[in-house]
Amino acid sequence: MNNILNLLALSIFSSKGVYAFLLGSGISRNSGIPTGWDIVLDLIKKIAKLENEDCGAHPDEWYRIKYREEPDYSALLEKLALTPTERLNILKSYFETSEQDDEVQLKQPTKAHKAIAKLVKKGYIKVVITTNFDRLLETALRSDGIEPVVIRHHTDIDGAIPLVHSPFTLVKINGDYLDSRFLNTKTELGGYDSVLSDYLGSVLNDFGIISCGWSGKWDNALIETLRSSTNHRYSSF
């Protein structure tokens, strides 16, 4: 492991600006923001409550017995809300801080977010792709005096500074939790708009990719985009 980390550190140091991060929910978990699976379990509890049933200590097992299917983030949300705006209202509580969170400093940028901000400030990282809805990275960047160019929807791409000229660009491929256009059902995550797909393709082909905290379980369109990448100039980690 140490050899891999040393190789990665050397690659970033000697190839300034040629690597991009691909970040998933694992990067935010230590902040108190739940991962996709954590949200799945909590959504099952909400469904059980609506059914006036006790799902016990293992909500996923209760769900399999009750519905005779695997618990799926997309299907759960569709059971609880019919429109993107309604889903947004359900999910907001997972990302926004309460008074209790503030008291114990939860849902704040982690050491990882702050370290990424330092790398961005020094010019080592120019692009981050994230599946996360939260704004912890934006908060860490702004604390370091960096105002990111943020792509939250494919319509943002036309007005954005080209990657080659932008000091830093954050691509939130699934959207932002405060934007009802975000993507989180299986249908929505099954394919991207062609403009976003081409934009991601250019990042994947022009940069090496360092992935952290991303399971790849839900994001079928991103997996297919990664598979179609023809980049062989830089390593992936």
PDB file of N, CA and C in Angstrom, residues 73-122:
ATOM      1  N   TYR A  73     -31.822   2.042  -3.886  1.00  0.00           N
ATOM      2  CA  TYR A  73     -31.948   3.484  -3.611  1.00  0.00           C
ATOM      3  C   TYR A  73     -33.008   4.125  -4.501  1.00  0.00           C
ATOM      4  N   SER A  74     -32.956   3.800  -5.768  1.00  0.00           N
ATOM      5  CA  SER A  74     -33.879   4.378  -6.737  1.00  0.00           C
ATOM      6  C   SER A  74     -35.322   3.986  -6.443  1.00  0.00           C
ATOM      7  N   ALA A  75     -35.555   2.685  -6.235  1.00  0.00           N
ATOM      8  CA  ALA A  75     -36.917   2.200  -5.994  1.00  0.00           C
ATOM      9  C   ALA A  75     -37.484   2.761  -4.698  1.00  0.00           C
ATOM     10  N   LEU A  76     -36.644   2.891  -3.684  1.00  0.00           N
ATOM     11  CA  LEU A  76     -37.093   3.422  -2.399  1.00  0.00           C
ATOM     12  C   LEU A  76     -37.568   4.859  -2.539  1.00  0.00           C
ATOM     13  N   LEU A  77     -36.785   5.676  -3.238  1.00  0.00           N
ATOM     14  CA  LEU A  77     -37.172   7.071  -3.428  1.00  0.00           C
ATOM     15  C   LEU A  77     -38.475   7.179  -4.211  1.00  0.00           C
ATOM     16  N   GLU A  78     -38.637   6.315  -5.206  1.00  0.00           N
ATOM     17  CA  GLU A  78     -39.856   6.361  -6.004  1.00  0.00           C
ATOM     18  C   GLU A  78     -41.087   5.939  -5.195  1.00  0.00           C
ATOM     19  N   LYS A  79     -40.871   5.105  -4.160  1.00  0.00           N
ATOM     20  CA  LYS A  79     -41.977   4.733  -3.281  1.00  0.00           C
ATOM     21  C   LYS A  79     -42.386   5.893  -2.377  1.00  0.00           C
ATOM     22  N   LEU A  80     -41.436   6.752  -2.052  1.00  0.00           N
ATOM     23  CA  LEU A  80     -41.681   7.826  -1.089  1.00  0.00           C
ATOM     24  C   LEU A  80     -42.038   9.162  -1.737  1.00  0.00           C
ATOM     25  N   ALA A  81     -41.639   9.359  -2.997  1.00  0.00           N
ATOM     26  CA  ALA A  81     -41.872  10.655  -3.646  1.00  0.00           C
ATOM     27  C   ALA A  81     -42.040  10.456  -5.146  1.00  0.00           C
ATOM     28  N   LEU A  82     -42.918  11.253  -5.740  1.00  0.00           N
ATOM     29  CA  LEU A  82     -43.229  11.081  -7.155  1.00  0.00           C
ATOM     30  C   LEU A  82     -42.423  11.993  -8.071  1.00  0.00           C
ATOM     31  N   THR A  83     -41.988  13.150  -7.571  1.00  0.00           N
ATOM     32  CA  THR A  83     -41.313  14.120  -8.434  1.00  0.00           C
ATOM     33  C   THR A  83     -39.923  14.445  -7.898  1.00  0.00           C
ATOM     34  N   PRO A  84     -39.018  14.975  -8.746  1.00  0.00           N
ATOM     35  CA  PRO A  84     -37.687  15.367  -8.278  1.00  0.00           C
ATOM     36  C   PRO A  84     -37.719  16.369  -7.134  1.00  0.00           C
ATOM     37  N   THR A  85     -38.658  17.326  -7.183  1.00  0.00           N
ATOM     38  CA  THR A  85     -38.736  18.322  -6.116  1.00  0.00           C
ATOM     39  C   THR A  85     -39.128  17.684  -4.794  1.00  0.00           C
ATOM     40  N   GLU A  86     -40.046  16.714  -4.818  1.00  0.00           N
ATOM     41  CA  GLU A  86     -40.439  16.013  -3.600  1.00  0.00           C
ATOM     42  C   GLU A  86     -39.273  15.177  -3.065  1.00  0.00           C
ATOM     43  N   ARG A  87     -38.506  14.573  -3.976  1.00  0.00           N
ATOM     44  CA  ARG A  87     -37.335  13.803  -3.539  1.00  0.00           C
ATOM     45  C   ARG A  87     -36.298  14.727  -2.898  1.00  0.00           C
ATOM     46  N   LEU A  88     -36.155  15.924  -3.476  1.00  0.00           N
ATOM     47  CA  LEU A  88     -35.224  16.916  -2.927  1.00  0.00           C
ATOM     48  C   LEU A  88     -35.577  17.209  -1.475  1.00  0.00           C
ATOM     49  N   ASN A  89     -36.849  17.413  -1.188  1.00  0.00           N
ATOM     50  CA  ASN A  89     -37.265  17.748   0.168  1.00  0.00           C
ATOM     51  C   ASN A  89     -36.997  16.604   1.140  1.00  0.00           C
ATOM     52  N   ILE A  90     -37.120  15.359   0.673  1.00  0.00           N
ATOM     53  CA  ILE A  90     -36.823  14.210   1.527  1.00  0.00           C
ATOM     54  C   ILE A  90     -35.326  14.147   1.833  1.00  0.00           C
ATOM     55  N   LEU A  91     -34.494  14.425   0.837  1.00  0.00           N
ATOM     56  CA  LEU A  91     -33.050  14.252   0.981  1.00  0.00           C
ATOM     57  C   LEU A  91     -32.344  15.410   1.674  1.00  0.00           C
ATOM     58  N   LYS A  92     -32.966  16.584   1.725  1.00  0.00           N
ATOM     59  CA  LYS A  92     -32.304  17.758   2.288  1.00  0.00           C
ATOM     60  C   LYS A  92     -31.785  17.521   3.702  1.00  0.00           C
ATOM     61  N   SER A  93     -32.565  16.788   4.503  1.00  0.00           N
ATOM     62  CA  SER A  93     -32.177  16.590   5.903  1.00  0.00           C
ATOM     63  C   SER A  93     -30.880  15.802   6.046  1.00  0.00           C
ATOM     64  N   TYR A  94     -30.522  15.032   5.033  1.00  0.00           N
ATOM     65  CA  TYR A  94     -29.275  14.263   5.101  1.00  0.00           C
ATOM     66  C   TYR A  94     -28.040  15.145   4.890  1.00  0.00           C
ATOM     67  N   PHE A  95     -28.229  16.314   4.297  1.00  0.00           N
ATOM     68  CA  PHE A  95     -27.093  17.157   3.921  1.00  0.00           C
ATOM     69  C   PHE A  95     -27.006  18.471   4.696  1.00  0.00           C
ATOM     70  N   GLU A  96     -28.137  18.958   5.192  1.00  0.00           N
ATOM     71  CA  GLU A  96     -28.122  20.241   5.879  1.00  0.00           C
ATOM     72  C   GLU A  96     -27.921  20.047   7.376  1.00  0.00           C
ATOM     73  N   THR A  97     -27.237  21.003   8.002  1.00  0.00           N
ATOM     74  CA  THR A  97     -26.928  20.890   9.419  1.00  0.00           C
ATOM     75  C   THR A  97     -28.109  21.332  10.277  1.00  0.00           C
ATOM     76  N   SER A  98     -28.304  20.623  11.367  1.00  0.00           N
ATOM     77  CA  SER A  98     -29.273  21.006  12.380  1.00  0.00           C
ATOM     78  C   SER A  98     -28.524  21.706  13.516  1.00  0.00           C
ATOM     79  N   GLU A  99     -29.253  22.237  14.482  1.00  0.00           N
ATOM     80  CA  GLU A  99     -28.602  22.858  15.641  1.00  0.00           C
ATOM     81  C   GLU A  99     -27.734  21.837  16.376  1.00  0.00           C
ATOM     82  N   GLN A 100     -28.228  20.607  16.461  1.00  0.00           N
ATOM     83  CA  GLN A 100     -27.460  19.554  17.127  1.00  0.00           C
ATOM     84  C   GLN A 100     -26.178  19.242  16.357  1.00  0.00           C
ATOM     85  N   ASP A 101     -26.259  19.216  15.020  1.00  0.00           N
ATOM     86  CA  ASP A 101     -25.064  18.991  14.199  1.00  0.00           C
ATOM     87  C   ASP A 101     -24.028  20.089  14.443  1.00  0.00           C
ATOM     88  N   ASP A 102     -24.499  21.330  14.507  1.00  0.00           N
ATOM     89  CA  ASP A 102     -23.589  22.460  14.715  1.00  0.00           C
ATOM     90  C   ASP A 102     -22.878  22.356  16.064  1.00  0.00           C
ATOM     91  N   GLU A 103     -23.600  21.887  17.073  1.00  0.00           N
ATOM     92  CA  GLU A 103     -23.013  21.781  18.404  1.00  0.00           C
ATOM     93  C   GLU A 103     -21.854  20.797  18.443  1.00  0.00           C
ATOM     94  N   VAL A 104     -21.959  19.710  17.700  1.00  0.00           N
ATOM     95  CA  VAL A 104     -20.899  18.685  17.695  1.00  0.00           C
ATOM     96  C   VAL A 104     -20.054  18.746  16.424  1.00  0.00           C
ATOM     97  N   GLN A 105     -20.249  19.807  15.641  1.00  0.00           N
ATOM     98  CA  GLN A 105     -19.469  20.071  14.419  1.00  0.00           C
ATOM     99  C   GLN A 105     -19.560  18.933  13.403  1.00  0.00           C
ATOM    100  N   LEU A 106     -20.776  18.459  13.192  1.00  0.00           N
ATOM    101  CA  LEU A 106     -21.018  17.480  12.146  1.00  0.00           C
ATOM    102  C   LEU A 106     -21.401  18.183  10.847  1.00  0.00           C
ATOM    103  N   LYS A 107     -21.282  17.444   9.747  1.00  0.00           N
ATOM    104  CA  LYS A 107     -21.604  17.937   8.401  1.00  0.00           C
ATOM    105  C   LYS A 107     -20.768  19.171   8.048  1.00  0.00           C
ATOM    106  N   GLN A 108     -19.505  19.111   8.476  1.00  0.00           N
ATOM    107  CA  GLN A 108     -18.511  20.121   8.138  1.00  0.00           C
ATOM    108  C   GLN A 108     -17.446  19.461   7.269  1.00  0.00           C
ATOM    109  N   PRO A 109     -16.691  20.232   6.479  1.00  0.00           N
ATOM    110  CA  PRO A 109     -15.634  19.626   5.655  1.00  0.00           C
ATOM    111  C   PRO A 109     -14.669  18.798   6.498  1.00  0.00           C
ATOM    112  N   THR A 110     -14.298  17.644   5.977  1.00  0.00           N
ATOM    113  CA  THR A 110     -13.371  16.748   6.665  1.00  0.00           C
ATOM    114  C   THR A 110     -11.922  17.116   6.317  1.00  0.00           C
ATOM    115  N   LYS A 111     -10.982  16.398   6.943  1.00  0.00           N
ATOM    116  CA  LYS A 111      -9.566  16.588   6.601  1.00  0.00           C
ATOM    117  C   LYS A 111      -9.328  16.314   5.115  1.00  0.00           C
ATOM    118  N   ALA A 112     -10.088  15.374   4.570  1.00  0.00           N
ATOM    119  CA  ALA A 112      -9.929  15.040   3.151  1.00  0.00           C
ATOM    120  C   ALA A 112     -10.347  16.212   2.264  1.00  0.00           C
ATOM    121  N   HIS A 113     -11.491  16.821   2.575  1.00  0.00           N
ATOM    122  CA  HIS A 113     -11.935  17.988   1.799  1.00  0.00           C
ATOM    123  C   HIS A 113     -10.906  19.116   1.873  1.00  0.00           C
ATOM    124  N   LYS A 114     -10.392  19.346   3.075  1.00  0.00           N
ATOM    125  CA  LYS A 114      -9.427  20.432   3.268  1.00  0.00           C
ATOM    126  C   LYS A 114      -8.113  20.135   2.543  1.00  0.00           C
ATOM    127  N   ALA A 115      -7.704  18.863   2.533  1.00  0.00           N
ATOM    128  CA  ALA A 115      -6.470  18.484   1.833  1.00  0.00           C
ATOM    129  C   ALA A 115      -6.627  18.667   0.327  1.00  0.00           C
ATOM    130  N   ILE A 116      -7.805  18.314  -0.197  1.00  0.00           N
ATOM    131  CA  ILE A 116      -8.068  18.508  -1.627  1.00  0.00           C
ATOM    132  C   ILE A 116      -8.021  19.990  -1.968  1.00  0.00           C
ATOM    133  N   ALA A 117      -8.603  20.819  -1.084  1.00  0.00           N
ATOM    134  CA  ALA A 117      -8.572  22.271  -1.310  1.00  0.00           C
ATOM    135  C   ALA A 117      -7.139  22.784  -1.373  1.00  0.00           C
ATOM    136  N   LYS A 118      -6.252  22.243  -0.534  1.00  0.00           N
ATOM    137  CA  LYS A 118      -4.844  22.656  -0.550  1.00  0.00           C
ATOM    138  C   LYS A 118      -4.188  22.269  -1.874  1.00  0.00           C
ATOM    139  N   LEU A 119      -4.492  21.071  -2.363  1.00  0.00           N
ATOM    140  CA  LEU A 119      -3.942  20.618  -3.646  1.00  0.00           C
ATOM    141  C   LEU A 119      -4.436  21.498  -4.794  1.00  0.00           C
ATOM    142  N   VAL A 120      -5.705  21.887  -4.718  1.00  0.00           N
ATOM    143  CA  VAL A 120      -6.273  22.773  -5.741  1.00  0.00           C
ATOM    144  C   VAL A 120      -5.581  24.132  -5.693  1.00  0.00           C
ATOM    145  N   LYS A 121      -5.407  24.669  -4.501  1.00  0.00           N
ATOM    146  CA  LYS A 121      -4.800  25.990  -4.352  1.00  0.00           C
ATOM    147  C   LYS A 121      -3.384  26.031  -4.906  1.00  0.00           C
ATOM    148  N   LYS A 122      -2.659  24.914  -4.760  1.00  0.00           N
ATOM    149  CA  LYS A 122      -1.278  24.844  -5.243  1.00  0.00           C
ATOM    150  C   LYS A 122      -1.192  24.437  -6.715  1.00  0.00           C
TER     151      LYS A 122
END
